[in-house]
C-alpha cells in the first residue's frame, strides 16, 4: 500500500487507473482502525480495482468540548491493518492541506442534520456540516466510483446519501452492516475510552436495541418498543442521551412500524465514551393478499 500526504500526489497516483477506466473505491476513515473499518476495506477490495483509504481526524466535525485532542491515533498500526485488508493507497493529509488558510466553505444538509446527534442540545448540526464538508472534498479529490460507510453511523450515512443525491456526485454510496464484538457492542474507535466496568455495561445498548426490534416485530407501537429498550438500558445502568424511532430514510419521527423501514437509534454516554448504535426494522405490515383470479 502506498501512502500519500498531498492532493497532488493523490491525483498523480490515481491518474493512470482513472485513464484506464478502473473502478475506484474509497473508504473514508479517521484512523484507529477496527474490524468495522476492515469490513469496509474488504467490501471495497471485493468490488473495486483500486481501493483508496483516507485517514484524517477531521477537526471540523468535533465540537469545542469534544475529544479531538485525545482521539486515538496510531498511523503505523493503521497502515499495517489497511495493507492486510487490501487497500492500495492511503491518503493521510495534514490539517493545513485540507483546510488551508482562507478556507471558507462548508457543505450543509438541512433538516436531517438537526435531529438525533444533530440536535443543537447534543453534537449539533455543526458536526454533520464538518462531516459533509470533508466527505465532499474527499469525493472530489479521489473521484471514486463507490464510497463505503458503516451503518453504525446511520444518521451520517443518511446525510451523506442526501448530499450525494442533491449535489449530483457521480458516486455510489455503500452502507455496510455494523460489526460487533461477540457480546454485541458495536465496534467503535471510542470503545477505547471504556474503563473495564463501563465496558461490561456497554453491551446493554445492543440488548436494548434488540428488545425494541423484537417488540416492533411483534406489533408494538414505537412508544412501547422504546419502553422495552429503555428497560434494558435501565438495567445496564445506562442513561440515554436519546432513544428514538424514526423513518430510516428521511428521519421523521414515527409512531408505528407498519410503514417504511424504521431506524431505532440510541446515543449514550457510558463512562468516558459517548456511544451510538441503531437497528433498522423493516415494515411489519403484512403484504396485501393478492386477489384470486
Ligand atoms: O465516519 C467517520 O469516520 C467520519 O465521520 C468520516 C466519514 C471519515 C468523515 O470524517
mmCIF file of C-alpha atoms and ligand atoms in Angstrom:
data_model
loop_
_atom_site.group_PDB
_atom_site.id
_atom_site.type_symbol
_atom_site.label_atom_id
_atom_site.label_comp_id
_atom_site.label_asym_id
_atom_site.label_seq_id
_atom_site.Cartn_x
_atom_site.Cartn_y
_atom_site.Cartn_z
ATOM 1 C CA UNK A 1 0.000 0.000 0.000
ATOM 2 C CA UNK A 2 1.341 3.396 -0.968
ATOM 3 C CA UNK A 3 0.949 6.316 1.452
ATOM 4 C CA UNK A 4 0.448 9.846 0.087
ATOM 5 C CA UNK A 5 0.130 13.064 2.053
ATOM 6 C CA UNK A 6 -0.791 15.647 -0.558
ATOM 7 C CA UNK A 7 -3.612 16.033 -3.049
ATOM 8 C CA UNK A 8 -1.081 16.415 -5.875
ATOM 9 C CA UNK A 9 0.433 13.017 -5.060
ATOM 10 C CA UNK A 10 -3.039 11.534 -4.693
ATOM 11 C CA UNK A 11 -4.061 12.825 -8.132
ATOM 12 C CA UNK A 12 -0.839 11.531 -9.657
ATOM 13 C CA UNK A 13 -1.377 8.040 -8.192
ATOM 14 C CA UNK A 14 -4.957 7.895 -9.456
ATOM 15 C CA UNK A 15 -4.325 9.363 -12.933
ATOM 16 C CA UNK A 16 -3.439 6.077 -14.646
ATOM 17 C CA UNK A 17 -6.205 3.937 -13.068
ATOM 18 C CA UNK A 18 -8.731 6.631 -13.914
ATOM 19 C CA UNK A 19 -7.492 6.893 -17.501
ATOM 20 C CA UNK A 20 -7.719 3.096 -17.818
ATOM 21 C CA UNK A 21 -11.326 3.113 -16.603
ATOM 22 C CA UNK A 22 -10.540 1.090 -13.493
ATOM 23 C CA UNK A 23 -13.143 1.059 -10.709
ATOM 24 C CA UNK A 24 -12.023 3.160 -7.748
ATOM 25 C CA UNK A 25 -13.380 2.560 -4.234
ATOM 26 C CA UNK A 26 -12.984 4.996 -1.340
ATOM 27 C CA UNK A 27 -13.136 4.156 2.360
ATOM 28 C CA UNK A 28 -13.035 7.422 4.342
ATOM 29 C CA UNK A 29 -11.800 6.969 7.920
ATOM 30 C CA UNK A 30 -10.438 8.881 10.873
ATOM 31 C CA UNK A 31 -7.999 6.037 11.569
ATOM 32 C CA UNK A 32 -7.762 3.982 14.763
ATOM 33 C CA UNK A 33 -8.963 1.153 12.570
ATOM 34 C CA UNK A 34 -11.084 -1.676 13.943
ATOM 35 C CA UNK A 35 -12.944 -4.613 12.443
ATOM 36 C CA UNK A 36 -15.739 -2.295 11.227
ATOM 37 C CA UNK A 37 -13.315 -0.305 9.055
ATOM 38 C CA UNK A 38 -11.690 -3.524 7.857
ATOM 39 C CA UNK A 39 -15.077 -4.838 6.698
ATOM 40 C CA UNK A 40 -15.463 -1.680 4.579
ATOM 41 C CA UNK A 41 -11.987 -2.154 3.108
ATOM 42 C CA UNK A 42 -12.709 -5.800 2.326
ATOM 43 C CA UNK A 43 -16.016 -4.894 0.679
ATOM 44 C CA UNK A 44 -14.175 -2.316 -1.440
ATOM 45 C CA UNK A 45 -11.461 -4.879 -2.266
ATOM 46 C CA UNK A 46 -14.135 -7.304 -3.436
ATOM 47 C CA UNK A 47 -15.814 -4.797 -5.767
ATOM 48 C CA UNK A 48 -13.175 -2.325 -6.934
ATOM 49 C CA UNK A 49 -9.924 -2.396 -8.898
ATOM 50 C CA UNK A 50 -8.271 0.284 -6.766
ATOM 51 C CA UNK A 51 -9.013 0.711 -3.054
ATOM 52 C CA UNK A 52 -8.232 4.128 -1.559
ATOM 53 C CA UNK A 53 -8.495 4.719 2.178
ATOM 54 C CA UNK A 54 -8.401 8.224 3.579
ATOM 55 C CA UNK A 55 -7.238 8.796 7.132
ATOM 56 C CA UNK A 56 -7.890 12.234 8.505
ATOM 57 C CA UNK A 57 -9.044 13.158 12.002
ATOM 58 C CA UNK A 58 -11.297 15.949 10.833
ATOM 59 C CA UNK A 59 -11.254 18.883 13.310
ATOM 60 C CA UNK A 60 -14.352 20.406 11.668
ATOM 61 C CA UNK A 61 -16.626 17.623 12.938
ATOM 62 C CA UNK A 62 -15.564 17.890 16.597
ATOM 63 C CA UNK A 63 -17.284 20.346 18.939
ATOM 64 C CA UNK A 64 -15.164 22.562 21.205
ATOM 65 C CA UNK A 65 -15.777 20.244 24.195
ATOM 66 C CA UNK A 66 -15.282 17.008 22.272
ATOM 67 C CA UNK A 67 -12.387 14.557 22.086
ATOM 68 C CA UNK A 68 -10.357 15.904 19.122
ATOM 69 C CA UNK A 69 -7.090 16.160 21.087
ATOM 70 C CA UNK A 70 -7.436 12.713 22.661
ATOM 71 C CA UNK A 71 -8.907 10.910 19.630
ATOM 72 C CA UNK A 72 -6.936 7.641 19.326
ATOM 73 C CA UNK A 73 -4.201 7.843 16.670
ATOM 74 C CA UNK A 74 -1.807 5.079 15.591
ATOM 75 C CA UNK A 75 -0.748 5.600 11.981
ATOM 76 C CA UNK A 76 1.801 2.767 11.832
ATOM 77 C CA UNK A 77 -0.701 0.188 13.102
ATOM 78 C CA UNK A 78 -3.407 1.552 10.782
ATOM 79 C CA UNK A 79 -1.031 1.190 7.828
ATOM 80 C CA UNK A 80 -0.426 -2.474 8.739
ATOM 81 C CA UNK A 81 -4.150 -3.187 9.116
ATOM 82 C CA UNK A 82 -5.190 -1.364 5.939
ATOM 83 C CA UNK A 83 -2.470 -3.134 3.950
ATOM 84 C CA UNK A 84 -3.619 -6.522 5.236
ATOM 85 C CA UNK A 85 -7.245 -5.681 4.381
ATOM 86 C CA UNK A 86 -6.264 -4.952 0.781
ATOM 87 C CA UNK A 87 -6.028 -1.154 0.497
ATOM 88 C CA UNK A 88 -3.854 0.051 -2.391
ATOM 89 C CA UNK A 89 -3.454 3.697 -1.481
ATOM 90 C CA UNK A 90 -3.678 5.635 1.768
ATOM 91 C CA UNK A 91 -4.338 9.367 1.650
ATOM 92 C CA UNK A 92 -3.374 10.851 5.006
ATOM 93 C CA UNK A 93 -3.222 14.644 4.683
ATOM 94 C CA UNK A 94 -2.152 17.215 7.269
ATOM 95 C CA UNK A 95 -4.750 19.669 8.630
ATOM 96 C CA UNK A 96 -3.280 22.551 6.600
ATOM 97 C CA UNK A 97 -3.544 20.517 3.388
ATOM 98 C CA UNK A 98 -7.284 20.022 3.940
ATOM 99 C CA UNK A 99 -8.098 23.410 5.472
ATOM 100 C CA UNK A 100 -5.508 25.883 4.170
ATOM 101 C CA UNK A 101 -5.519 29.458 5.329
ATOM 102 C CA UNK A 102 -8.513 31.273 3.888
ATOM 103 C CA UNK A 103 -10.668 28.124 3.689
ATOM 104 C CA UNK A 104 -14.217 29.467 3.977
ATOM 105 C CA UNK A 105 -16.637 26.937 2.508
ATOM 106 C CA UNK A 106 -18.960 24.421 4.152
ATOM 107 C CA UNK A 107 -21.493 21.931 2.840
ATOM 108 C CA UNK A 108 -24.739 21.887 4.824
ATOM 109 C CA UNK A 109 -27.548 19.339 4.547
ATOM 110 C CA UNK A 110 -30.627 20.867 6.163
ATOM 111 C CA UNK A 111 -33.212 19.124 8.313
ATOM 112 C CA UNK A 112 -31.630 15.680 8.537
ATOM 113 C CA UNK A 113 -28.704 17.165 10.450
ATOM 114 C CA UNK A 114 -30.803 18.869 13.124
ATOM 115 C CA UNK A 115 -32.226 15.759 14.809
ATOM 116 C CA UNK A 116 -30.722 12.862 16.784
ATOM 117 C CA UNK A 117 -26.975 13.621 17.098
ATOM 118 C CA UNK A 118 -27.528 16.909 15.237
ATOM 119 C CA UNK A 119 -29.971 18.303 17.791
ATOM 120 C CA UNK A 120 -28.436 21.614 18.901
ATOM 121 C CA UNK A 121 -28.530 20.390 22.517
ATOM 122 C CA UNK A 122 -26.323 17.419 21.529
ATOM 123 C CA UNK A 123 -23.476 17.395 18.953
ATOM 124 C CA UNK A 124 -25.436 19.870 16.855
ATOM 125 C CA UNK A 125 -25.729 20.322 13.068
ATOM 126 C CA UNK A 126 -22.146 21.689 13.006
ATOM 127 C CA UNK A 127 -20.944 18.111 13.490
ATOM 128 C CA UNK A 128 -22.611 16.990 10.268
ATOM 129 C CA UNK A 129 -21.519 20.134 8.460
ATOM 130 C CA UNK A 130 -17.949 19.095 9.270
ATOM 131 C CA UNK A 131 -18.644 15.571 8.012
ATOM 132 C CA UNK A 132 -20.317 16.605 4.742
ATOM 133 C CA UNK A 133 -17.633 19.195 4.023
ATOM 134 C CA UNK A 134 -14.778 16.698 4.381
ATOM 135 C CA UNK A 135 -16.647 13.922 2.569
ATOM 136 C CA UNK A 136 -17.450 16.296 -0.318
ATOM 137 C CA UNK A 137 -13.762 17.227 -0.528
ATOM 138 C CA UNK A 138 -12.691 13.575 -0.466
ATOM 139 C CA UNK A 139 -15.204 12.635 -3.167
ATOM 140 C CA UNK A 140 -13.890 15.465 -5.344
ATOM 141 C CA UNK A 141 -10.241 14.601 -4.727
ATOM 142 C CA UNK A 142 -10.481 10.826 -5.141
ATOM 143 C CA UNK A 143 -13.355 10.689 -7.643
ATOM 144 C CA UNK A 144 -14.390 7.188 -6.540
ATOM 145 C CA UNK A 145 -16.992 5.055 -8.288
ATOM 146 C CA UNK A 146 -18.085 3.696 -4.903
ATOM 147 C CA UNK A 147 -17.637 5.073 -1.367
ATOM 148 C CA UNK A 148 -18.130 2.907 1.723
ATOM 149 C CA UNK A 149 -19.590 3.882 5.102
ATOM 150 C CA UNK A 150 -20.765 1.945 8.163
ATOM 151 C CA UNK A 151 -24.359 1.511 9.311
ATOM 152 C CA UNK A 152 -23.306 2.218 12.908
ATOM 153 C CA UNK A 153 -23.224 5.896 11.933
ATOM 154 C CA UNK A 154 -26.721 5.595 10.471
ATOM 155 C CA UNK A 155 -27.528 9.305 10.515
ATOM 156 C CA UNK A 156 -24.190 10.124 8.882
ATOM 157 C CA UNK A 157 -24.995 7.644 6.104
ATOM 158 C CA UNK A 158 -28.460 9.164 5.554
ATOM 159 C CA UNK A 159 -26.969 12.671 5.425
ATOM 160 C CA UNK A 160 -24.209 11.651 3.001
ATOM 161 C CA UNK A 161 -26.684 9.903 0.691
ATOM 162 C CA UNK A 162 -28.776 13.106 0.662
ATOM 163 C CA UNK A 163 -25.739 15.270 -0.131
ATOM 164 C CA UNK A 164 -24.578 12.952 -2.913
ATOM 165 C CA UNK A 165 -28.023 12.938 -4.480
ATOM 166 C CA UNK A 166 -28.614 16.682 -4.089
ATOM 167 C CA UNK A 167 -25.189 17.723 -5.409
ATOM 168 C CA UNK A 168 -25.022 15.069 -8.169
ATOM 169 C CA UNK A 169 -21.794 13.467 -7.027
ATOM 170 C CA UNK A 170 -21.199 10.643 -9.533
ATOM 171 C CA UNK A 171 -20.611 8.007 -6.859
ATOM 172 C CA UNK A 172 -22.478 5.033 -5.424
ATOM 173 C CA UNK A 173 -22.726 5.034 -1.629
ATOM 174 C CA UNK A 174 -22.494 1.625 0.023
ATOM 175 C CA UNK A 175 -23.506 1.311 3.670
ATOM 176 C CA UNK A 176 -22.150 -1.848 5.277
ATOM 177 C CA UNK A 177 -23.570 -3.637 8.345
ATOM 178 C CA UNK A 178 -22.341 -2.752 11.830
ATOM 179 C CA UNK A 179 -19.587 -5.060 13.054
ATOM 180 C CA UNK A 180 -19.959 -6.101 16.690
ATOM 181 C CA UNK A 181 -17.900 -7.577 19.494
ATOM 182 C CA UNK A 182 -19.055 -11.093 20.496
ATOM 183 C CA UNK A 183 -21.185 -9.561 23.292
ATOM 184 C CA UNK A 184 -22.960 -7.229 20.837
ATOM 185 C CA UNK A 185 -21.110 -3.967 21.481
ATOM 186 C CA UNK A 186 -20.782 -2.108 18.175
ATOM 187 C CA UNK A 187 -17.150 -1.640 17.105
ATOM 188 C CA UNK A 188 -16.050 1.959 17.549
ATOM 189 C CA UNK A 189 -12.722 3.733 17.928
ATOM 190 C CA UNK A 190 -14.239 5.375 21.013
ATOM 191 C CA UNK A 191 -14.659 1.978 22.746
ATOM 192 C CA UNK A 192 -11.001 2.539 23.711
ATOM 193 C CA UNK A 193 -12.260 5.110 26.254
ATOM 194 C CA UNK A 194 -14.299 2.483 28.169
ATOM 195 C CA UNK A 195 -12.967 1.589 31.624
ATOM 196 C CA UNK A 196 -13.409 -2.145 32.457
ATOM 197 C CA UNK A 197 -16.680 -1.651 34.391
ATOM 198 C CA UNK A 198 -18.105 0.536 31.651
ATOM 199 C CA UNK A 199 -17.057 -1.991 29.011
ATOM 200 C CA UNK A 200 -19.146 -4.575 30.887
ATOM 201 C CA UNK A 201 -22.205 -2.293 30.896
ATOM 202 C CA UNK A 202 -21.896 -1.106 27.299
ATOM 203 C CA UNK A 203 -23.467 -4.173 25.568
ATOM 204 C CA UNK A 204 -26.696 -3.108 27.324
ATOM 205 C CA UNK A 205 -27.112 -0.739 24.361
ATOM 206 C CA UNK A 206 -27.273 -3.634 21.904
ATOM 207 C CA UNK A 207 -29.621 -5.586 24.189
ATOM 208 C CA UNK A 208 -31.868 -2.524 24.342
ATOM 209 C CA UNK A 209 -31.985 -2.233 20.558
ATOM 210 C CA UNK A 210 -32.726 -5.957 20.248
ATOM 211 C CA UNK A 211 -35.580 -5.599 22.737
ATOM 212 C CA UNK A 212 -37.028 -2.670 20.781
ATOM 213 C CA UNK A 213 -36.710 -4.514 17.477
ATOM 214 C CA UNK A 214 -38.367 -7.633 18.911
ATOM 215 C CA UNK A 215 -41.255 -5.548 20.267
ATOM 216 C CA UNK A 216 -41.618 -3.763 16.920
ATOM 217 C CA UNK A 217 -41.695 -7.042 15.021
ATOM 218 C CA UNK A 218 -44.296 -8.359 17.480
ATOM 219 C CA UNK A 219 -46.590 -5.446 16.596
ATOM 220 C CA UNK A 220 -45.818 -2.909 19.338
ATOM 221 C CA UNK A 221 -46.142 0.798 18.822
ATOM 222 C CA UNK A 222 -42.946 2.858 18.697
ATOM 223 C CA UNK A 223 -43.594 4.108 22.251
ATOM 224 C CA UNK A 224 -43.872 0.541 23.589
ATOM 225 C CA UNK A 225 -40.805 -0.630 21.668
ATOM 226 C CA UNK A 226 -38.800 2.291 23.048
ATOM 227 C CA UNK A 227 -40.069 1.481 26.553
ATOM 228 C CA UNK A 228 -38.754 -2.077 26.138
ATOM 229 C CA UNK A 229 -35.377 -0.652 25.104
ATOM 230 C CA UNK A 230 -35.414 1.804 27.984
ATOM 231 C CA UNK A 231 -35.947 -1.029 30.483
ATOM 232 C CA UNK A 232 -32.808 -2.793 29.156
ATOM 233 C CA UNK A 233 -30.792 0.417 29.358
ATOM 234 C CA UNK A 234 -32.009 0.992 32.911
ATOM 235 C CA UNK A 235 -30.957 -2.485 33.954
ATOM 236 C CA UNK A 236 -27.478 -1.834 32.499
ATOM 237 C CA UNK A 237 -27.334 1.497 34.341
ATOM 238 C CA UNK A 238 -27.184 3.447 31.059
ATOM 239 C CA UNK A 239 -28.950 6.802 30.728
ATOM 240 C CA UNK A 240 -29.557 7.541 27.037
ATOM 241 C CA UNK A 241 -28.821 10.940 25.543
ATOM 242 C CA UNK A 242 -31.542 9.977 23.097
ATOM 243 C CA UNK A 243 -33.510 6.857 22.224
ATOM 244 C CA UNK A 244 -35.788 7.419 19.252
ATOM 245 C CA UNK A 245 -37.689 5.688 16.467
ATOM 246 C CA UNK A 246 -37.567 7.451 13.125
ATOM 247 C CA UNK A 247 -38.137 6.785 9.449
ATOM 248 C CA UNK A 248 -34.881 5.220 8.237
ATOM 249 C CA UNK A 249 -34.778 7.320 5.052
ATOM 250 C CA UNK A 250 -35.945 10.824 5.990
ATOM 251 C CA UNK A 251 -35.505 10.602 9.796
ATOM 252 C CA UNK A 252 -39.021 11.879 10.554
ATOM 253 C CA UNK A 253 -40.412 10.574 13.887
ATOM 254 C CA UNK A 254 -42.674 7.521 13.641
ATOM 255 C CA UNK A 255 -45.369 6.114 15.909
ATOM 256 C CA UNK A 256 -45.860 2.678 14.358
ATOM 257 C CA UNK A 257 -43.718 0.193 12.467
ATOM 258 C CA UNK A 258 -46.081 -0.608 9.639
ATOM 259 C CA UNK A 259 -44.803 1.979 7.190
ATOM 260 C CA UNK A 260 -41.369 2.270 5.644
ATOM 261 C CA UNK A 261 -38.188 0.874 7.290
ATOM 262 C CA UNK A 262 -37.690 2.367 10.754
ATOM 263 C CA UNK A 263 -34.475 3.376 12.452
ATOM 264 C CA UNK A 264 -34.301 2.868 16.203
ATOM 265 C CA UNK A 265 -31.293 4.891 17.305
ATOM 266 C CA UNK A 266 -29.608 5.461 20.629
ATOM 267 C CA UNK A 267 -26.772 7.596 21.930
ATOM 268 C CA UNK A 268 -25.499 7.265 25.462
ATOM 269 C CA UNK A 269 -22.519 8.274 27.495
ATOM 270 C CA UNK A 270 -21.021 5.220 29.177
ATOM 271 C CA UNK A 271 -18.202 6.355 31.429
ATOM 272 C CA UNK A 272 -15.861 8.442 29.272
ATOM 273 C CA UNK A 273 -17.247 7.188 25.960
ATOM 274 C CA UNK A 274 -20.168 8.605 24.022
ATOM 275 C CA UNK A 275 -21.552 5.592 22.160
ATOM 276 C CA UNK A 276 -24.111 5.425 19.364
ATOM 277 C CA UNK A 277 -25.847 2.400 17.901
ATOM 278 C CA UNK A 278 -29.010 1.571 15.986
ATOM 279 C CA UNK A 279 -31.182 -1.103 14.461
ATOM 280 C CA UNK A 280 -33.335 -0.915 11.337
ATOM 281 C CA UNK A 281 -36.746 -2.572 11.486
ATOM 282 C CA UNK A 282 -38.282 -3.302 8.124
ATOM 283 C CA UNK A 283 -42.036 -2.686 7.807
ATOM 284 C CA UNK A 284 -44.042 -5.094 9.941
ATOM 285 C CA UNK A 285 -47.100 -4.643 7.708
ATOM 286 C CA UNK A 286 -48.166 -7.864 6.007
ATOM 287 C CA UNK A 287 -48.281 -7.590 2.190
ATOM 288 C CA UNK A 288 -51.882 -7.308 0.951
ATOM 289 C CA UNK A 289 -53.282 -10.601 -0.226
ATOM 290 C CA UNK A 290 -53.377 -10.962 -3.982
ATOM 291 C CA UNK A 291 -56.901 -11.227 -5.307
ATOM 292 C CA UNK A 292 -57.738 -14.656 -6.680
ATOM 293 C CA UNK A 293 -58.347 -14.606 -10.412
HETATM 294 O O1 LIG B 1 -17.189 8.052 9.996
HETATM 295 C C1 LIG B 1 -16.089 8.640 10.088
HETATM 296 O O2 LIG B 1 -15.065 8.067 10.467
HETATM 297 C C2 LIG B 1 -16.003 10.103 9.707
HETATM 298 O O3 LIG B 1 -17.140 10.793 10.070
HETATM 299 C C3 LIG B 1 -15.685 10.316 8.209
HETATM 300 C C4 LIG B 1 -16.796 9.787 7.318
HETATM 301 C C5 LIG B 1 -14.373 9.627 7.854
HETATM 302 C C6 LIG B 1 -15.541 11.814 7.920
HETATM 303 O O4 LIG B 1 -14.516 12.373 8.665
#
